[in-house]
PDB file of C-alpha atoms in Angstrom:
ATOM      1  CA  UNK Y 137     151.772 121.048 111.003  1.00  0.00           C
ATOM      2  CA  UNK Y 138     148.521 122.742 109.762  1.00  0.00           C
ATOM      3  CA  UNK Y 139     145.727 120.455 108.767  1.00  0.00           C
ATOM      4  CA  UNK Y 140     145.171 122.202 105.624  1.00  0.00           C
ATOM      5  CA  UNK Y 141     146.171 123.515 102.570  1.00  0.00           C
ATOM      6  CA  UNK Y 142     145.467 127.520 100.990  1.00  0.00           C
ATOM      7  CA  UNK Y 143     146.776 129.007  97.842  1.00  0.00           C
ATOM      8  CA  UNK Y 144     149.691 131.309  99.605  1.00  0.00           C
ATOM      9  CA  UNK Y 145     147.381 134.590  97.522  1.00  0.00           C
ATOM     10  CA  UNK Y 146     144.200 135.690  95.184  1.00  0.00           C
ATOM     11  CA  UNK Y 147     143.623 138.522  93.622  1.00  0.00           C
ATOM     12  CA  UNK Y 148     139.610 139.309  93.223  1.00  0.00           C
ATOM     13  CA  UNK Y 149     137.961 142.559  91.561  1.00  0.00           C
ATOM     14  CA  UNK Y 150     136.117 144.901  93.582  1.00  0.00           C
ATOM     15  CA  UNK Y 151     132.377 143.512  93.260  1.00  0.00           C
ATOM     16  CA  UNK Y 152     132.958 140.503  91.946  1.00  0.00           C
ATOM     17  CA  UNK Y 153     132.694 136.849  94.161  1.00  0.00           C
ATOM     18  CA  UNK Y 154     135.760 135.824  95.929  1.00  0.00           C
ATOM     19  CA  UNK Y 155     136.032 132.034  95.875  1.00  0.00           C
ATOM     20  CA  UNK Y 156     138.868 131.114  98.509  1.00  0.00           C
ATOM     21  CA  UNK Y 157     139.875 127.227  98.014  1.00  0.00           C
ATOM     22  CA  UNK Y 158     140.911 125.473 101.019  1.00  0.00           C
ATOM     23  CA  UNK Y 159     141.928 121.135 101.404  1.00  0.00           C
ATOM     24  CA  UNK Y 160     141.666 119.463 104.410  1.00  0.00           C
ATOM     25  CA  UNK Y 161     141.923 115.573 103.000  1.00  0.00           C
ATOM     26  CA  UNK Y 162     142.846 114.053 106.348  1.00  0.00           C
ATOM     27  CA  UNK Y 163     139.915 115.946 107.793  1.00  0.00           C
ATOM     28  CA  UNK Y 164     137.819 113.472 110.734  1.00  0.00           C
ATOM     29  CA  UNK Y 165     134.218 112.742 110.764  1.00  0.00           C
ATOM     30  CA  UNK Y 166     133.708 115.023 114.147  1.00  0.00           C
ATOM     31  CA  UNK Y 167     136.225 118.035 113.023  1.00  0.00           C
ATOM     32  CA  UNK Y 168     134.846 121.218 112.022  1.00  0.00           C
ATOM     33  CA  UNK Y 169     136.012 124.114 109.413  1.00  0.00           C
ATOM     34  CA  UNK Y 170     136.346 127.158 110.259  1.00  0.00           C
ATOM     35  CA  UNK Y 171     137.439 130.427 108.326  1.00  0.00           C
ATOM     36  CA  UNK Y 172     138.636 133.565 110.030  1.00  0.00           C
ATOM     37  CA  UNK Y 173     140.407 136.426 108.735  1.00  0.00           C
ATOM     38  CA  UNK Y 174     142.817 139.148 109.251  1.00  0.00           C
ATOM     39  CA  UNK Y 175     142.927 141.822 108.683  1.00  0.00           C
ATOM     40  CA  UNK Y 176     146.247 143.817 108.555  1.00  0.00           C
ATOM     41  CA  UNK Y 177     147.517 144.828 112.214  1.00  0.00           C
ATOM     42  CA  UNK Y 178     144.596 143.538 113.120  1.00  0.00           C
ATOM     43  CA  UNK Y 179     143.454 140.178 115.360  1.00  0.00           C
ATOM     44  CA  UNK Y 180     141.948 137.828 113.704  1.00  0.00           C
ATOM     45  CA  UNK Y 181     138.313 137.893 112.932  1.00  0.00           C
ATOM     46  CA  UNK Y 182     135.509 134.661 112.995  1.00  0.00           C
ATOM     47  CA  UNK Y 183     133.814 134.597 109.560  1.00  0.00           C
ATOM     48  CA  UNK Y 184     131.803 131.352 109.780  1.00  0.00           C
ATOM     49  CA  UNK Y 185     132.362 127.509 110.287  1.00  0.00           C
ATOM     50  CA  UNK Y 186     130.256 124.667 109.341  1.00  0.00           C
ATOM     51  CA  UNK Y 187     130.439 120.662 109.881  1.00  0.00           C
ATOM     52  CA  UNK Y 188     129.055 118.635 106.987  1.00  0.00           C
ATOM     53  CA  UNK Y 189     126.109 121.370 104.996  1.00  0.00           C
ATOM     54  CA  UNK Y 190     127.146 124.296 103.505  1.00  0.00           C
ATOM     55  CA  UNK Y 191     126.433 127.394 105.403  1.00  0.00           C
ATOM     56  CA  UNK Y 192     125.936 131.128 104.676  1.00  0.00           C
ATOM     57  CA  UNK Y 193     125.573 134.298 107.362  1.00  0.00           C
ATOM     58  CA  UNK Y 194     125.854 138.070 106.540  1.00  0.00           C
ATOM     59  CA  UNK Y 195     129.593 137.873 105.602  1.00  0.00           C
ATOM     60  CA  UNK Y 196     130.239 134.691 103.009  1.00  0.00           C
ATOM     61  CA  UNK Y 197     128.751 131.111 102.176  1.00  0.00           C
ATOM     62  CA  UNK Y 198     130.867 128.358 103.368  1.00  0.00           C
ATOM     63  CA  UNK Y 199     130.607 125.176 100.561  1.00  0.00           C
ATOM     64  CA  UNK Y 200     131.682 121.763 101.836  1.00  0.00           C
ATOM     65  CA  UNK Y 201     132.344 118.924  99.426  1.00  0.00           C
ATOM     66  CA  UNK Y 202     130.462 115.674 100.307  1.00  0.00           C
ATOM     67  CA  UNK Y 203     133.738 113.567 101.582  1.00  0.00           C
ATOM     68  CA  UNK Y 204     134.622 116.834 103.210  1.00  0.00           C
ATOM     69  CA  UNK Y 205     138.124 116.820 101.883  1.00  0.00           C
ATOM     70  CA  UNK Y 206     138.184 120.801 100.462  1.00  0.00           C
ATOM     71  CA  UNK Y 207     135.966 123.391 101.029  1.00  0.00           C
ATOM     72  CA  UNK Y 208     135.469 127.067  99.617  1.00  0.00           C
ATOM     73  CA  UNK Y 209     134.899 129.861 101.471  1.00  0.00           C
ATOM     74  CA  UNK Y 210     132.696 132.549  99.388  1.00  0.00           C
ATOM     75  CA  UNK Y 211     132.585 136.605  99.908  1.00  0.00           C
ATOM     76  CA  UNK Y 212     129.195 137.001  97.679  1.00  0.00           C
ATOM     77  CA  UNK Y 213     130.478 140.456  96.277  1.00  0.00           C
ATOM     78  CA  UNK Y 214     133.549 141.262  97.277  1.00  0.00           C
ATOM     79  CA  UNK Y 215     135.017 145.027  98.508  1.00  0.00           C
ATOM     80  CA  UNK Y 216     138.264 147.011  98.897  1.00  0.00           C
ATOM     81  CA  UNK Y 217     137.836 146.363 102.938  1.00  0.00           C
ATOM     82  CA  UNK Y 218     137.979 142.141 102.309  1.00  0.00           C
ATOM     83  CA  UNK Y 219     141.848 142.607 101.312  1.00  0.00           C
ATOM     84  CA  UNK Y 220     143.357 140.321 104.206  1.00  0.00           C
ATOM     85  CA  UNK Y 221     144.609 137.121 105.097  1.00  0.00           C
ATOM     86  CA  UNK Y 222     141.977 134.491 105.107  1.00  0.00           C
ATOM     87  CA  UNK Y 223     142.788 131.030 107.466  1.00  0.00           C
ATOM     88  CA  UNK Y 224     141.227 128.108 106.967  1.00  0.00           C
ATOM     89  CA  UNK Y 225     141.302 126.075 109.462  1.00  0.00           C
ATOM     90  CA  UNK Y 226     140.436 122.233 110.802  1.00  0.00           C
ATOM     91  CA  UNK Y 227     139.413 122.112 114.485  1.00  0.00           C
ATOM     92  CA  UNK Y 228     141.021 119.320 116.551  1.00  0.00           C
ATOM     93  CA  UNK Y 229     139.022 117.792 119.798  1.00  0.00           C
ATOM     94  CA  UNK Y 230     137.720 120.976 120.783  1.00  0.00           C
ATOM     95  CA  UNK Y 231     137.915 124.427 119.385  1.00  0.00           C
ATOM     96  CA  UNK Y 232     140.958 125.883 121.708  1.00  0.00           C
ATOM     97  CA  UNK Y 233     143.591 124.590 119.965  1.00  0.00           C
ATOM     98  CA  UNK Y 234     142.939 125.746 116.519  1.00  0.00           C
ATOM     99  CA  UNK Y 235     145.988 125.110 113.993  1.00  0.00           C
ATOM    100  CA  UNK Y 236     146.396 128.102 111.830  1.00  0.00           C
ATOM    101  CA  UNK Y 237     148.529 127.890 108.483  1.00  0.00           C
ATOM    102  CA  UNK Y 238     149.903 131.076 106.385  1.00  0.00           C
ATOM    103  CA  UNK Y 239     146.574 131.379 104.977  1.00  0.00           C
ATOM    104  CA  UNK Y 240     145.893 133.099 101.705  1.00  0.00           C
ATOM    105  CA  UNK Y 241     146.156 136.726 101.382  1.00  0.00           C
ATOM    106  CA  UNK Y 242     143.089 137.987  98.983  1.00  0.00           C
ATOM    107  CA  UNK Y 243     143.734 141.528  97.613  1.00  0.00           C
ATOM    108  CA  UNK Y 244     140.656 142.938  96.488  1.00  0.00           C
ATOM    109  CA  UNK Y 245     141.887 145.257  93.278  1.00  0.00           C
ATOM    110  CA  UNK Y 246     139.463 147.923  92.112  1.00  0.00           C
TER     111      UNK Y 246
ATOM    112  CA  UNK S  84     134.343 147.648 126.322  1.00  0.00           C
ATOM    113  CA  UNK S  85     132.111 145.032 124.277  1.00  0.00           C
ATOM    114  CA  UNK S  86     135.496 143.325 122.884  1.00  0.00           C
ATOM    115  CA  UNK S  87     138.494 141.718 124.022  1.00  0.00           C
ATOM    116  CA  UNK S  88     140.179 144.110 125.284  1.00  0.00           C
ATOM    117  CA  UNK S  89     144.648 143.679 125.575  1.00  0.00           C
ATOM    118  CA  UNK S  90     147.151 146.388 127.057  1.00  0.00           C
ATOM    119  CA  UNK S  91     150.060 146.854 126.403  1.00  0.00           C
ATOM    120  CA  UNK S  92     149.290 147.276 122.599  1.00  0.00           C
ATOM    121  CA  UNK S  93     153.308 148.099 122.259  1.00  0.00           C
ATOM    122  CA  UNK S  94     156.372 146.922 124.454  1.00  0.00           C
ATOM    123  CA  UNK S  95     159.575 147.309 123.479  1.00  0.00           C
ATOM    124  CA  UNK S  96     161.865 145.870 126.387  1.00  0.00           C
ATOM    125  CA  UNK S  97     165.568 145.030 126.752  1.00  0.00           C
ATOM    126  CA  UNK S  98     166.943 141.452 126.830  1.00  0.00           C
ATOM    127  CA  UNK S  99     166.664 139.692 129.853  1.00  0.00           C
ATOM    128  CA  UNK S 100     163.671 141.620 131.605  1.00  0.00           C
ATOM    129  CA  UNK S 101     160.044 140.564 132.438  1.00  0.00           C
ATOM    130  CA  UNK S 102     157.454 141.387 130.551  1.00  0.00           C
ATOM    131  CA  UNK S 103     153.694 141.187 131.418  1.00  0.00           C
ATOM    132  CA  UNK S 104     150.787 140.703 129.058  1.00  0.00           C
ATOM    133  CA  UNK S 105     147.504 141.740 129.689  1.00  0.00           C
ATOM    134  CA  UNK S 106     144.030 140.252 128.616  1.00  0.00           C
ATOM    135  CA  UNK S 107     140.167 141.380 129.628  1.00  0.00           C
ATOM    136  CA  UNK S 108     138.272 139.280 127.766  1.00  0.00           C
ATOM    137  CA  UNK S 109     134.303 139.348 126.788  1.00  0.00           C
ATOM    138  CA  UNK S 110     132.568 139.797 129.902  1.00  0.00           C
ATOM    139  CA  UNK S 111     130.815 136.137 130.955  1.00  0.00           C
ATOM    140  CA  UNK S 112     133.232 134.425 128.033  1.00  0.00           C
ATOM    141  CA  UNK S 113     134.633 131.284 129.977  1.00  0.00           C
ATOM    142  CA  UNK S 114     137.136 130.176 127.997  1.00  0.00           C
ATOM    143  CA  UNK S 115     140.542 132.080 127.398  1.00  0.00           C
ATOM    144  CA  UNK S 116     143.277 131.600 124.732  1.00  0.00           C
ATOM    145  CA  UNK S 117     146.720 133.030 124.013  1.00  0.00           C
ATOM    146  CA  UNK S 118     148.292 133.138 120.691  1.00  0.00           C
ATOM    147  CA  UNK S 119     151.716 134.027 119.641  1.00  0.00           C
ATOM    148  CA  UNK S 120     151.989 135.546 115.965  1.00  0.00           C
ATOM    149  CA  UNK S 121     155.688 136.186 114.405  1.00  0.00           C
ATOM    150  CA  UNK S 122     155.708 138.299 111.343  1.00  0.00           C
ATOM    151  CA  UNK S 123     154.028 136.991 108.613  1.00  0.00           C
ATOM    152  CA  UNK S 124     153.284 133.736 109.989  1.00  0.00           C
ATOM    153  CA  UNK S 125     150.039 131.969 111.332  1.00  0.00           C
ATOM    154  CA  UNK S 126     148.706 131.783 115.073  1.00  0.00           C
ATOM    155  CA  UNK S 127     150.999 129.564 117.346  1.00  0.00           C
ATOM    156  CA  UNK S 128     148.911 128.114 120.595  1.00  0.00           C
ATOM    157  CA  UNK S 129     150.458 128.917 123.450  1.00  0.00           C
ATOM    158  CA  UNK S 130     147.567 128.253 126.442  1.00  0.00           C
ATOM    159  CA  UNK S 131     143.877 127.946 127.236  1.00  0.00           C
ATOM    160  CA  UNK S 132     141.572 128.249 130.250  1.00  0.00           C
ATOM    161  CA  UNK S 133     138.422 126.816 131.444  1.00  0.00           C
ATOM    162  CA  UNK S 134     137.561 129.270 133.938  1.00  0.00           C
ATOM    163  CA  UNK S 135     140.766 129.973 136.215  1.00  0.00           C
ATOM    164  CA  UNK S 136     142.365 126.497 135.463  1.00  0.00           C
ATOM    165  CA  UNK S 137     144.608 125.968 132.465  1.00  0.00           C
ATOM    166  CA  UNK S 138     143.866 122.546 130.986  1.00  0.00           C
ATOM    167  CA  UNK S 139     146.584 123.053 128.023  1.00  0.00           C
ATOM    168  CA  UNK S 140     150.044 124.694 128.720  1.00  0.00           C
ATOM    169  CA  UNK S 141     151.515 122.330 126.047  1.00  0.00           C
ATOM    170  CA  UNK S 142     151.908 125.638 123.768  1.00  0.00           C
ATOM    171  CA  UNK S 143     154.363 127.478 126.162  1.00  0.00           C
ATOM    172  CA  UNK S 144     157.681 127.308 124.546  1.00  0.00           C
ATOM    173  CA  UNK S 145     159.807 127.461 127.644  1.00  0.00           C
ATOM    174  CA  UNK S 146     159.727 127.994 131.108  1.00  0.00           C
ATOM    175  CA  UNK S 147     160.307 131.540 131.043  1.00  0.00           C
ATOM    176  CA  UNK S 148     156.140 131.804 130.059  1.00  0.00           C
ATOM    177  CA  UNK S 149     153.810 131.649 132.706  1.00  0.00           C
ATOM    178  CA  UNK S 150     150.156 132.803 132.941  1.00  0.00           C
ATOM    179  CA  UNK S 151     147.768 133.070 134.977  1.00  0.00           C
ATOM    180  CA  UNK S 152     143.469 134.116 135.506  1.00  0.00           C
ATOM    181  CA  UNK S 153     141.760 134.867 137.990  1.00  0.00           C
ATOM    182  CA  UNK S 154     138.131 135.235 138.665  1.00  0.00           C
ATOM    183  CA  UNK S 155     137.408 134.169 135.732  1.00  0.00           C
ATOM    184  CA  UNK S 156     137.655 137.390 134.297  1.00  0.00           C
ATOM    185  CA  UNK S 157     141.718 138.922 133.482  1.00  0.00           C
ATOM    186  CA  UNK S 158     144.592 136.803 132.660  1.00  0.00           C
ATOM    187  CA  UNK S 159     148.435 138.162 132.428  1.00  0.00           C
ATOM    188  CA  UNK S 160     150.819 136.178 130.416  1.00  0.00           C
ATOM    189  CA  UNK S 161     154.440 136.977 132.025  1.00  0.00           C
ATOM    190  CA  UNK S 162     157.668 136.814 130.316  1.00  0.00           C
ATOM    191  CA  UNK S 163     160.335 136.251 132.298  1.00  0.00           C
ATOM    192  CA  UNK S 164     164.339 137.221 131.035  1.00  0.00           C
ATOM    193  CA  UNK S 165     163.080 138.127 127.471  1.00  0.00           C
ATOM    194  CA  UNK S 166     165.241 137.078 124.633  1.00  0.00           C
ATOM    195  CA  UNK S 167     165.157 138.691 121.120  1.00  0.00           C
ATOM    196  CA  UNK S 168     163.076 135.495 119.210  1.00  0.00           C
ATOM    197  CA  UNK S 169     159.855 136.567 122.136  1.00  0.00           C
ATOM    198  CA  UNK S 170     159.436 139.352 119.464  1.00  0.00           C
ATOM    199  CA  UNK S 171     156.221 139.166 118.341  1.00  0.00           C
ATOM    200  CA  UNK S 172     152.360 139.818 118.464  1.00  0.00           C
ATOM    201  CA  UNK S 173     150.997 138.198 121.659  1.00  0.00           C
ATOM    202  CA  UNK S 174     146.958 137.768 120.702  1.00  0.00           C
ATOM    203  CA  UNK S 175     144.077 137.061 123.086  1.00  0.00           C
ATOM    204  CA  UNK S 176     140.767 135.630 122.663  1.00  0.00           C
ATOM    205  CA  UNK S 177     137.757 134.685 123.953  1.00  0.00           C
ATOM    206  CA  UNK S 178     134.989 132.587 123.997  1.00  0.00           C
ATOM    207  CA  UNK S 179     131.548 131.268 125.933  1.00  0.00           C
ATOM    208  CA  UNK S 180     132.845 128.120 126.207  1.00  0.00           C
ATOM    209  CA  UNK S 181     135.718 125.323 124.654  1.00  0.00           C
ATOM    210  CA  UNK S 182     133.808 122.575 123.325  1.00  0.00           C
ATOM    211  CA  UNK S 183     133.971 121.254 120.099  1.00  0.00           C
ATOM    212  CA  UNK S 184     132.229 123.470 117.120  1.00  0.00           C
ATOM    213  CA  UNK S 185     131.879 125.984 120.066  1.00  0.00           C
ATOM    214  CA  UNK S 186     131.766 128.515 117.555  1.00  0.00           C
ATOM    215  CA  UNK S 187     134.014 131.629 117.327  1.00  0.00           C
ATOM    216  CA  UNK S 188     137.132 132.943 119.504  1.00  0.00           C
ATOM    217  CA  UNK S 189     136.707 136.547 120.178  1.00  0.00           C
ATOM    218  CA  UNK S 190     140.477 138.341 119.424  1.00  0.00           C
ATOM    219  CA  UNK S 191     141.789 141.672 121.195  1.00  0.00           C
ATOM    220  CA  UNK S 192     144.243 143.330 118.668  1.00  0.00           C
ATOM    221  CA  UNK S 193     146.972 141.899 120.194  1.00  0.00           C
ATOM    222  CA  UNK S 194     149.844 143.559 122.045  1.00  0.00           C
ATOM    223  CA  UNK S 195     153.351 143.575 120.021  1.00  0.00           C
ATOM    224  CA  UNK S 196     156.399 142.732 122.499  1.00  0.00           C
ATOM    225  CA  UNK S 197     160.123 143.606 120.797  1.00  0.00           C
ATOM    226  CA  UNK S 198     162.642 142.454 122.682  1.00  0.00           C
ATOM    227  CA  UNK S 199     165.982 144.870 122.086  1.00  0.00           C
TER     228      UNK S 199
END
């Protein structure tokens, strides 16, 4: 069973902030989140990950509550191209077996 | 190629034949992952390497899956007597190494087996 929990889809205007919620409650002291994407017919694609601080890079901001039991994944200003299916996911004892969920599909509406 | 790179992209086989899978990951990458993808659903594990050894083959669901790297470089994932529910998007990936917060897994766009 997936480690988390994803609304199943968001909708988000073209330009606006996409703000994707993610809970991971049973989440360990040493796991790590990560957030990939896909993108339709496409593999998957790394966005960013992050431990206990929040983190940003040239795609999104990754926000992670203080007990580290949800986090929020955050496209700045969102396009027509960020319409796929975002994973969030919790990393078990090392990163090869990563347990991927539905995810939630963000269509990006002009 | 810079990426992962995975051939076939599209098989379409009959029941009961063998199928082989092929990966080329990101040159000097050691680590190697296979992921199975039915339609509309999430990533299922199915094995990792280290190198040429395969620390994790809890993921195969039978033993009609086998696969195998060598040099450190190309793996094939082989199918043996295909059966209609191996339908689906076999993924690859990548990576410089397995440990924990190791960062990100490389994918190839995946090659899509349908099993007649």
């Amino acid at each position: 069973d997936a480690k988390t929990t994803q609304p199943p889809s968001m909708d988000c205007a073209e330009g606006r902030a996409a703000n994707l919620p993610c809970n991971h409650s049973t989440i360990s002291g040493n796991e790590y989140v990560y957030w990939y994407r896909q993108i339709h017919s496409q593999g998957p694609q790394y966005i960013i990950h992050g431990l206990k601080n929040n983190e940003t890079n040239e795609m999104a901001s990754l926000i992670i509550t203080e007990d580290r039991k949800s986090s929020t994944l955050i496209l700045p200003h969102a396009t027509l191209r960020d319409t796929a299916v975002y994973y969030c996911i919790v990393s078990p004892d090392s990163n090869y077996q990563l347990i991927w969920g539905a995810g939630t599909k963000l269509i990006i509406k002009p | 190629g810079a990426g992962v790179s995975q051939s076939p992209s599209n098989k379409v086989t009959e029941k009961g034949k063998d199928v082989e899978l092929r990966c080329d990951p990101i040159s000097g990458h050691t680590a190697l992952y296979w992921y199975r993808q039915s339609l509309g659903q999430g990533l299922e594990f199915l094995i990792y390497f280290q190198g040429n050894s395969a620390p994790d083959k809890s993921g195969l669901p039978s033993d009609r899956f086998s696969a195998e790297r060598t040099g450190g470089s190309v793996s094939t994932l082989t199918i043996q007597r295909t059966q209609q529910e191996d339908s689906a998007v076999y993924l690859c990936a990548s990576s410089l190494n397995s440990g924990q917060g190791a960062g990100e897994l490389f994918f190839g766009e995946g090659s899509r087996l349908t099993v007649l």
